[in-house]
Amino acid sequence: AQTVTQSQPEMSVQEAETVTLSCTYDTSESDYYLFWYKQPPSRQMILVIRQEAYKQQNATENRFSVNFQKAAKSFSLKISDSQLGDAAMYFCAYRSAGSGGGADGLTFGKGTHLIIQP
Amino acid sequence: GAGVSQSPRYKVAKRGQDVALRCDPISGHVSLFWYQQALGQGPEFLTYFQNEAQLDKSGLPSDRFFAERPEGSVSTLKIQRTQQEDSAVYLCASSLGIRDRVWETQYFGPGTRLLVL
């Protein structure tokens, strides 16, 4: 079974600064997908960014980018120019590229609570 | 509607009661997922539907949990004889369901917060 670990329960950053959230995962599979989801206090989970494991290039979406290190099984999220609206719980998630046997759903970490200080 | 909706948003049940949680996915979405999120934890996968077919129920914690999607749209998660450990937020998500695009975005609903007393 796959596991996802987020070792930072809470992170705090000044508005306009850069922050990096850590995520590591454990899997024996070679093909999979990784995601960062944001969950604001309203609890509606929103996809921030995704990475296909077969791609070496790190994914980027505007102010959000990842550092994907496949050999180290690490997938960190960098948020540049932090804004007040970035405050939320951030979850790292894994999805197998296979199907069945629990592979269809996402496996989430426990989350990191990001605080933006004005 | 524009997004995934869930009802009720909050549910309080006495231990031993049966509850039914509803999910309305985005219109046209083939895939539907249920997750359980305990306090302070990340969501955990419960079950997955493709249209009306329940293709994966490996995450259901016990035979007290039952999910259905009889017409391939609305889904209901039923919990029989609720226990205190069932207290959690139950999240529903849907996606287009294009099978070869396993990375495709899952759109989540706001969740139903269940409290079992």
PDB file of C-alpha atoms in Angstrom:
ATOM      1  CA  ALA A   1       0.000   0.000   0.000  1.00  0.00           C
ATOM      2  CA  GLN A   2       1.092   3.515  -0.692  1.00  0.00           C
ATOM      3  CA  THR A   3       1.628   6.071   2.042  1.00  0.00           C
ATOM      4  CA  VAL A   4       1.990   9.831   1.911  1.00  0.00           C
ATOM      5  CA  THR A   5       3.753  11.764   4.650  1.00  0.00           C
ATOM      6  CA  GLN A   6       3.572  15.485   5.326  1.00  0.00           C
ATOM      7  CA  SER A   7       5.940  16.224   8.184  1.00  0.00           C
ATOM      8  CA  GLN A   8       4.938  19.853   8.729  1.00  0.00           C
ATOM      9  CA  PRO A   9       1.609  20.126  10.578  1.00  0.00           C
ATOM     10  CA  GLU A  10       1.751  23.916  10.322  1.00  0.00           C
ATOM     11  CA  MET A  11       3.742  26.506   8.397  1.00  0.00           C
ATOM     12  CA  SER A  12       3.685  30.270   8.633  1.00  0.00           C
ATOM     13  CA  VAL A  13       4.892  32.790   6.038  1.00  0.00           C
ATOM     14  CA  GLN A  14       4.815  36.538   5.614  1.00  0.00           C
ATOM     15  CA  GLU A  15       2.643  37.878   2.845  1.00  0.00           C
ATOM     16  CA  ALA A  16       4.604  38.208  -0.433  1.00  0.00           C
ATOM     17  CA  GLU A  17       7.286  35.766   0.737  1.00  0.00           C
ATOM     18  CA  THR A  18       7.967  32.240  -0.527  1.00  0.00           C
ATOM     19  CA  VAL A  19       7.137  29.066   1.357  1.00  0.00           C
ATOM     20  CA  THR A  20       7.831  25.403   0.648  1.00  0.00           C
ATOM     21  CA  LEU A  21       5.631  22.578   1.872  1.00  0.00           C
ATOM     22  CA  SER A  22       7.170  19.121   2.116  1.00  0.00           C
ATOM     23  CA  CYS A  23       5.752  15.769   1.063  1.00  0.00           C
ATOM     24  CA  THR A  24       7.275  12.331   0.836  1.00  0.00           C
ATOM     25  CA  TYR A  25       5.629   9.137  -0.278  1.00  0.00           C
ATOM     26  CA  ASP A  26       6.285   5.450  -0.317  1.00  0.00           C
ATOM     27  CA  THR A  27       5.395   3.210  -3.243  1.00  0.00           C
ATOM     28  CA  SER A  28       6.712   0.234  -5.138  1.00  0.00           C
ATOM     29  CA  GLU A  29       5.069   1.414  -8.344  1.00  0.00           C
ATOM     30  CA  SER A  30       6.930   3.148 -11.133  1.00  0.00           C
ATOM     31  CA  ASP A  31       3.967   4.892 -12.728  1.00  0.00           C
ATOM     32  CA  TYR A  32       1.758   7.166 -10.690  1.00  0.00           C
ATOM     33  CA  TYR A  33       0.482  10.703 -10.272  1.00  0.00           C
ATOM     34  CA  LEU A  34       1.016  13.225  -7.522  1.00  0.00           C
ATOM     35  CA  PHE A  35      -1.200  16.136  -6.550  1.00  0.00           C
ATOM     36  CA  TRP A  36      -1.382  19.077  -4.204  1.00  0.00           C
ATOM     37  CA  TYR A  37      -4.854  20.010  -3.032  1.00  0.00           C
ATOM     38  CA  LYS A  38      -5.898  23.095  -1.090  1.00  0.00           C
ATOM     39  CA  GLN A  39      -8.720  22.952   1.447  1.00  0.00           C
ATOM     40  CA  PRO A  40      -9.871  26.385   2.676  1.00  0.00           C
ATOM     41  CA  PRO A  41     -11.981  26.659   5.826  1.00  0.00           C
ATOM     42  CA  SER A  42     -15.152  26.128   3.734  1.00  0.00           C
ATOM     43  CA  ARG A  43     -13.792  22.562   3.273  1.00  0.00           C
ATOM     44  CA  GLN A  44     -14.186  22.379  -0.511  1.00  0.00           C
ATOM     45  CA  MET A  45     -11.009  20.699  -1.768  1.00  0.00           C
ATOM     46  CA  ILE A  46      -9.425  22.386  -4.800  1.00  0.00           C
ATOM     47  CA  LEU A  47      -6.676  21.000  -7.037  1.00  0.00           C
ATOM     48  CA  VAL A  48      -3.584  23.223  -7.002  1.00  0.00           C
ATOM     49  CA  ILE A  49      -1.132  21.317  -9.160  1.00  0.00           C
ATOM     50  CA  ARG A  50      -0.371  17.821 -10.427  1.00  0.00           C
ATOM     51  CA  GLN A  51       2.683  15.908 -11.572  1.00  0.00           C
ATOM     52  CA  GLU A  52       2.969  12.798 -13.689  1.00  0.00           C
ATOM     53  CA  ALA A  53       5.718  10.528 -12.385  1.00  0.00           C
ATOM     54  CA  TYR A  54       7.044   9.753 -15.856  1.00  0.00           C
ATOM     55  CA  LYS A  55       7.734  13.427 -16.511  1.00  0.00           C
ATOM     56  CA  GLN A  56      11.065  14.732 -15.304  1.00  0.00           C
ATOM     57  CA  GLN A  57      10.078  18.357 -15.711  1.00  0.00           C
ATOM     58  CA  ASN A  58       8.601  19.914 -12.601  1.00  0.00           C
ATOM     59  CA  ALA A  59       5.026  21.154 -12.926  1.00  0.00           C
ATOM     60  CA  THR A  60       4.294  24.875 -12.585  1.00  0.00           C
ATOM     61  CA  GLU A  61       0.999  26.731 -12.248  1.00  0.00           C
ATOM     62  CA  ASN A  62       1.455  30.480 -11.903  1.00  0.00           C
ATOM     63  CA  ARG A  63       2.804  31.092  -8.363  1.00  0.00           C
ATOM     64  CA  PHE A  64       2.785  27.377  -7.542  1.00  0.00           C
ATOM     65  CA  SER A  65       5.550  24.992  -8.508  1.00  0.00           C
ATOM     66  CA  VAL A  66       6.740  21.602  -7.390  1.00  0.00           C
ATOM     67  CA  ASN A  67      10.117  20.004  -6.806  1.00  0.00           C
ATOM     68  CA  PHE A  68       9.645  16.373  -7.793  1.00  0.00           C
ATOM     69  CA  GLN A  69      12.492  14.052  -6.853  1.00  0.00           C
ATOM     70  CA  LYS A  70      11.423  10.582  -7.969  1.00  0.00           C
ATOM     71  CA  ALA A  71      14.401   8.674  -6.599  1.00  0.00           C
ATOM     72  CA  ALA A  72      13.982  10.308  -3.208  1.00  0.00           C
ATOM     73  CA  LYS A  73      10.187   9.971  -3.407  1.00  0.00           C
ATOM     74  CA  SER A  74       9.800  13.612  -2.559  1.00  0.00           C
ATOM     75  CA  PHE A  75       7.227  16.078  -3.889  1.00  0.00           C
ATOM     76  CA  SER A  76       7.391  19.533  -2.353  1.00  0.00           C
ATOM     77  CA  LEU A  77       5.197  22.517  -3.184  1.00  0.00           C
ATOM     78  CA  LYS A  78       6.614  26.013  -3.476  1.00  0.00           C
ATOM     79  CA  ILE A  79       4.306  28.990  -3.222  1.00  0.00           C
ATOM     80  CA  SER A  80       5.843  32.260  -4.399  1.00  0.00           C
ATOM     81  CA  ASP A  81       4.573  35.724  -3.534  1.00  0.00           C
ATOM     82  CA  SER A  82       2.253  34.332  -0.847  1.00  0.00           C
ATOM     83  CA  GLN A  83      -1.174  35.950  -0.658  1.00  0.00           C
ATOM     84  CA  LEU A  84      -3.745  36.048   2.129  1.00  0.00           C
ATOM     85  CA  GLY A  85      -6.020  33.863   0.007  1.00  0.00           C
ATOM     86  CA  ASP A  86      -3.418  31.095   0.092  1.00  0.00           C
ATOM     87  CA  ALA A  87      -4.195  30.407   3.748  1.00  0.00           C
ATOM     88  CA  ALA A  88      -5.634  26.890   3.942  1.00  0.00           C
ATOM     89  CA  MET A  89      -4.855  23.253   4.625  1.00  0.00           C
ATOM     90  CA  TYR A  90      -2.673  21.785   1.902  1.00  0.00           C
ATOM     91  CA  PHE A  91      -2.788  18.089   1.164  1.00  0.00           C
ATOM     92  CA  CYS A  92      -0.356  16.061  -0.844  1.00  0.00           C
ATOM     93  CA  ALA A  93      -1.986  13.122  -2.649  1.00  0.00           C
ATOM     94  CA  TYR A  94      -0.926  10.076  -4.624  1.00  0.00           C
ATOM     95  CA  ARG A  95      -2.794   8.142  -7.277  1.00  0.00           C
ATOM     96  CA  SER A  96      -1.713   4.914  -8.854  1.00  0.00           C
ATOM     97  CA  ALA A  97      -1.677   4.712 -12.634  1.00  0.00           C
ATOM     98  CA  GLY A  98      -3.222   1.267 -12.335  1.00  0.00           C
ATOM     99  CA  SER A  99      -6.817   0.397 -11.547  1.00  0.00           C
ATOM    100  CA  GLY A 100      -8.750  -1.585  -9.008  1.00  0.00           C
ATOM    101  CA  GLY A 101      -7.694  -2.754  -5.582  1.00  0.00           C
ATOM    102  CA  GLY A 102      -7.920   0.713  -4.123  1.00  0.00           C
ATOM    103  CA  ALA A 103      -5.912   2.243  -6.912  1.00  0.00           C
ATOM    104  CA  ASP A 104      -8.810   4.303  -8.130  1.00  0.00           C
ATOM    105  CA  GLY A 105      -8.909   6.719  -5.244  1.00  0.00           C
ATOM    106  CA  LEU A 106      -6.421   9.269  -4.007  1.00  0.00           C
ATOM    107  CA  THR A 107      -4.155   8.572  -1.027  1.00  0.00           C
ATOM    108  CA  PHE A 108      -3.725  11.747   1.014  1.00  0.00           C
ATOM    109  CA  GLY A 109      -1.211  12.933   3.579  1.00  0.00           C
ATOM    110  CA  LYS A 110      -2.353  14.439   6.866  1.00  0.00           C
ATOM    111  CA  GLY A 111      -2.008  17.965   5.590  1.00  0.00           C
ATOM    112  CA  THR A 112      -0.105  21.151   6.374  1.00  0.00           C
ATOM    113  CA  HIS A 113      -1.910  24.159   7.780  1.00  0.00           C
ATOM    114  CA  LEU A 114      -0.532  27.243   6.005  1.00  0.00           C
ATOM    115  CA  ILE A 115      -0.833  30.580   7.784  1.00  0.00           C
ATOM    116  CA  ILE A 116      -0.211  33.806   5.904  1.00  0.00           C
ATOM    117  CA  GLN A 117       0.868  36.711   8.098  1.00  0.00           C
ATOM    118  CA  PRO A 118      -0.031  40.159   6.775  1.00  0.00           C
TER     119      PRO A 118
ATOM    120  CA  GLY B   1     -25.446  23.153 -10.580  1.00  0.00           C
ATOM    121  CA  ALA B   2     -21.935  24.360 -11.081  1.00  0.00           C
ATOM    122  CA  GLY B   3     -20.260  22.042  -8.636  1.00  0.00           C
ATOM    123  CA  VAL B   4     -20.597  18.929  -6.507  1.00  0.00           C
ATOM    124  CA  SER B   5     -23.238  19.293  -3.830  1.00  0.00           C
ATOM    125  CA  GLN B   6     -23.771  17.240  -0.714  1.00  0.00           C
ATOM    126  CA  SER B   7     -26.598  17.027   1.767  1.00  0.00           C
ATOM    127  CA  PRO B   8     -27.091  17.359   4.597  1.00  0.00           C
ATOM    128  CA  ARG B   9     -24.136  19.567   5.450  1.00  0.00           C
ATOM    129  CA  TYR B  10     -24.362  18.545   9.105  1.00  0.00           C
ATOM    130  CA  LYS B  11     -25.848  15.457  10.675  1.00  0.00           C
ATOM    131  CA  VAL B  12     -26.074  14.483  14.328  1.00  0.00           C
ATOM    132  CA  ALA B  13     -27.009  10.885  15.018  1.00  0.00           C
ATOM    133  CA  LYS B  14     -27.407   8.820  18.134  1.00  0.00           C
ATOM    134  CA  ARG B  15     -25.253   5.732  18.327  1.00  0.00           C
ATOM    135  CA  GLY B  16     -27.062   2.878  16.621  1.00  0.00           C
ATOM    136  CA  GLN B  17     -29.042   5.035  14.200  1.00  0.00           C
ATOM    137  CA  ASP B  18     -28.843   4.625  10.445  1.00  0.00           C
ATOM    138  CA  VAL B  19     -27.838   7.643   8.337  1.00  0.00           C
ATOM    139  CA  ALA B  20     -27.919   8.415   4.613  1.00  0.00           C
ATOM    140  CA  LEU B  21     -25.640  10.977   3.001  1.00  0.00           C
ATOM    141  CA  ARG B  22     -26.359  12.296  -0.471  1.00  0.00           C
ATOM    142  CA  CYS B  23     -24.007  13.422  -3.223  1.00  0.00           C
ATOM    143  CA  ASP B  24     -24.995  15.235  -6.411  1.00  0.00           C
ATOM    144  CA  PRO B  25     -22.016  15.147  -8.789  1.00  0.00           C
ATOM    145  CA  ILE B  26     -21.330  17.569 -11.591  1.00  0.00           C
ATOM    146  CA  SER B  27     -23.696  16.837 -14.467  1.00  0.00           C
ATOM    147  CA  GLY B  28     -22.143  14.449 -16.969  1.00  0.00           C
ATOM    148  CA  HIS B  29     -19.386  13.228 -14.665  1.00  0.00           C
ATOM    149  CA  VAL B  30     -18.968   9.483 -14.972  1.00  0.00           C
ATOM    150  CA  SER B  31     -16.719   8.847 -11.975  1.00  0.00           C
ATOM    151  CA  LEU B  32     -17.779   9.378  -8.390  1.00  0.00           C
ATOM    152  CA  PHE B  33     -15.693   8.899  -5.247  1.00  0.00           C
ATOM    153  CA  TRP B  34     -16.460   8.883  -1.523  1.00  0.00           C
ATOM    154  CA  TYR B  35     -13.851   9.790   1.095  1.00  0.00           C
ATOM    155  CA  GLN B  36     -13.897   9.901   4.896  1.00  0.00           C
ATOM    156  CA  GLN B  37     -11.984  12.685   6.648  1.00  0.00           C
ATOM    157  CA  ALA B  38     -11.478  12.321  10.391  1.00  0.00           C
ATOM    158  CA  LEU B  39     -10.632  15.407  12.427  1.00  0.00           C
ATOM    159  CA  GLY B  40      -7.083  16.547  11.786  1.00  0.00           C
ATOM    160  CA  GLN B  41      -6.472  13.922   9.131  1.00  0.00           C
ATOM    161  CA  GLY B  42      -6.390  13.769   5.369  1.00  0.00           C
ATOM    162  CA  PRO B  43      -9.289  12.224   3.489  1.00  0.00           C
ATOM    163  CA  GLU B  44      -9.304   8.450   3.147  1.00  0.00           C
ATOM    164  CA  PHE B  45     -10.741   6.704   0.113  1.00  0.00           C
ATOM    165  CA  LEU B  46     -13.919   4.719   0.680  1.00  0.00           C
ATOM    166  CA  THR B  47     -15.394   3.720  -2.662  1.00  0.00           C
ATOM    167  CA  TYR B  48     -15.534   4.495  -6.393  1.00  0.00           C
ATOM    168  CA  PHE B  49     -18.289   4.370  -9.016  1.00  0.00           C
ATOM    169  CA  GLN B  50     -18.096   4.484 -12.758  1.00  0.00           C
ATOM    170  CA  ASN B  51     -21.638   5.328 -13.817  1.00  0.00           C
ATOM    171  CA  GLU B  52     -23.831   3.002 -11.747  1.00  0.00           C
ATOM    172  CA  ALA B  53     -21.153   0.341 -11.300  1.00  0.00           C
ATOM    173  CA  GLN B  54     -19.296   0.260  -7.999  1.00  0.00           C
ATOM    174  CA  LEU B  55     -15.839  -0.711  -9.229  1.00  0.00           C
ATOM    175  CA  ASP B  56     -13.939  -0.358  -5.990  1.00  0.00           C
ATOM    176  CA  LYS B  57     -15.203  -0.578  -2.414  1.00  0.00           C
ATOM    177  CA  SER B  58     -11.936  -1.583  -0.818  1.00  0.00           C
ATOM    178  CA  GLY B  59     -11.898   1.433   1.498  1.00  0.00           C
ATOM    179  CA  LEU B  60     -15.248   0.839   3.181  1.00  0.00           C
ATOM    180  CA  PRO B  61     -14.318   0.244   6.837  1.00  0.00           C
ATOM    181  CA  SER B  62     -17.024  -2.308   7.649  1.00  0.00           C
ATOM    182  CA  ASP B  63     -20.139  -3.956   6.302  1.00  0.00           C
ATOM    183  CA  ARG B  64     -22.132  -1.228   8.029  1.00  0.00           C
ATOM    184  CA  PHE B  65     -21.115   1.097   5.206  1.00  0.00           C
ATOM    185  CA  PHE B  66     -22.979   0.832   1.936  1.00  0.00           C
ATOM    186  CA  ALA B  67     -22.945   3.073  -1.130  1.00  0.00           C
ATOM    187  CA  GLU B  68     -25.096   3.130  -4.218  1.00  0.00           C
ATOM    188  CA  ARG B  69     -25.530   5.102  -7.424  1.00  0.00           C
ATOM    189  CA  PRO B  70     -28.491   3.396  -9.067  1.00  0.00           C
ATOM    190  CA  GLU B  71     -28.941   5.685 -12.078  1.00  0.00           C
ATOM    191  CA  GLY B  72     -25.350   6.703 -12.521  1.00  0.00           C
ATOM    192  CA  SER B  73     -25.794  10.227 -11.204  1.00  0.00           C
ATOM    193  CA  VAL B  74     -26.778  10.878  -7.562  1.00  0.00           C
ATOM    194  CA  SER B  75     -25.055   8.686  -4.994  1.00  0.00           C
ATOM    195  CA  THR B  76     -25.987   7.809  -1.436  1.00  0.00           C
ATOM    196  CA  LEU B  77     -23.631   6.649   1.282  1.00  0.00           C
ATOM    197  CA  LYS B  78     -25.488   4.770   3.990  1.00  0.00           C
ATOM    198  CA  ILE B  79     -24.097   3.943   7.401  1.00  0.00           C
ATOM    199  CA  GLN B  80     -26.043   1.452   9.474  1.00  0.00           C
ATOM    200  CA  ARG B  81     -25.932   1.241  13.274  1.00  0.00           C
ATOM    201  CA  THR B  82     -23.640   4.250  13.542  1.00  0.00           C
ATOM    202  CA  GLN B  83     -20.766   4.167  16.031  1.00  0.00           C
ATOM    203  CA  GLN B  84     -18.854   7.045  17.593  1.00  0.00           C
ATOM    204  CA  GLU B  85     -15.823   6.231  15.462  1.00  0.00           C
ATOM    205  CA  ASP B  86     -17.920   6.990  12.363  1.00  0.00           C
ATOM    206  CA  SER B  87     -17.836  10.702  13.309  1.00  0.00           C
ATOM    207  CA  ALA B  88     -16.048  12.440  10.454  1.00  0.00           C
ATOM    208  CA  VAL B  89     -16.559  14.588   7.398  1.00  0.00           C
ATOM    209  CA  TYR B  90     -17.675  12.565   4.393  1.00  0.00           C
ATOM    210  CA  LEU B  91     -16.472  14.024   1.109  1.00  0.00           C
ATOM    211  CA  CYS B  92     -17.795  13.232  -2.332  1.00  0.00           C
ATOM    212  CA  ALA B  93     -15.851  13.923  -5.522  1.00  0.00           C
ATOM    213  CA  SER B  94     -16.626  13.496  -9.182  1.00  0.00           C
ATOM    214  CA  SER B  95     -14.624  13.526 -12.385  1.00  0.00           C
ATOM    215  CA  LEU B  96     -15.304  13.219 -16.092  1.00  0.00           C
ATOM    216  CA  GLY B  97     -14.190   9.624 -15.969  1.00  0.00           C
ATOM    217  CA  ILE B  98     -12.069   9.371 -19.051  1.00  0.00           C
ATOM    218  CA  ARG B  99     -10.419   6.135 -18.036  1.00  0.00           C
ATOM    219  CA  ASP B 100      -7.062   6.627 -19.723  1.00  0.00           C
ATOM    220  CA  ARG B 101      -6.579   9.933 -17.994  1.00  0.00           C
ATOM    221  CA  VAL B 102      -6.155   8.712 -14.476  1.00  0.00           C
ATOM    222  CA  TRP B 103      -4.728  12.052 -13.444  1.00  0.00           C
ATOM    223  CA  GLU B 104      -7.882  13.922 -14.295  1.00  0.00           C
ATOM    224  CA  THR B 105      -9.138  16.389 -11.759  1.00  0.00           C
ATOM    225  CA  GLN B 106     -11.482  15.217  -9.028  1.00  0.00           C
ATOM    226  CA  TYR B 107     -13.924  17.967  -8.038  1.00  0.00           C
ATOM    227  CA  PHE B 108     -14.897  17.809  -4.404  1.00  0.00           C
ATOM    228  CA  GLY B 109     -18.111  18.726  -2.657  1.00  0.00           C
ATOM    229  CA  PRO B 110     -18.251  20.664   0.633  1.00  0.00           C
ATOM    230  CA  GLY B 111     -18.715  17.480   2.657  1.00  0.00           C
ATOM    231  CA  THR B 112     -21.191  16.246   5.247  1.00  0.00           C
ATOM    232  CA  ARG B 113     -20.036  16.545   8.851  1.00  0.00           C
ATOM    233  CA  LEU B 114     -21.376  13.564  10.793  1.00  0.00           C
ATOM    234  CA  LEU B 115     -21.344  13.549  14.576  1.00  0.00           C
ATOM    235  CA  VAL B 116     -22.370  10.361  16.338  1.00  0.00           C
ATOM    236  CA  LEU B 117     -23.260  10.801  20.002  1.00  0.00           C
TER     237      LEU B 117
END
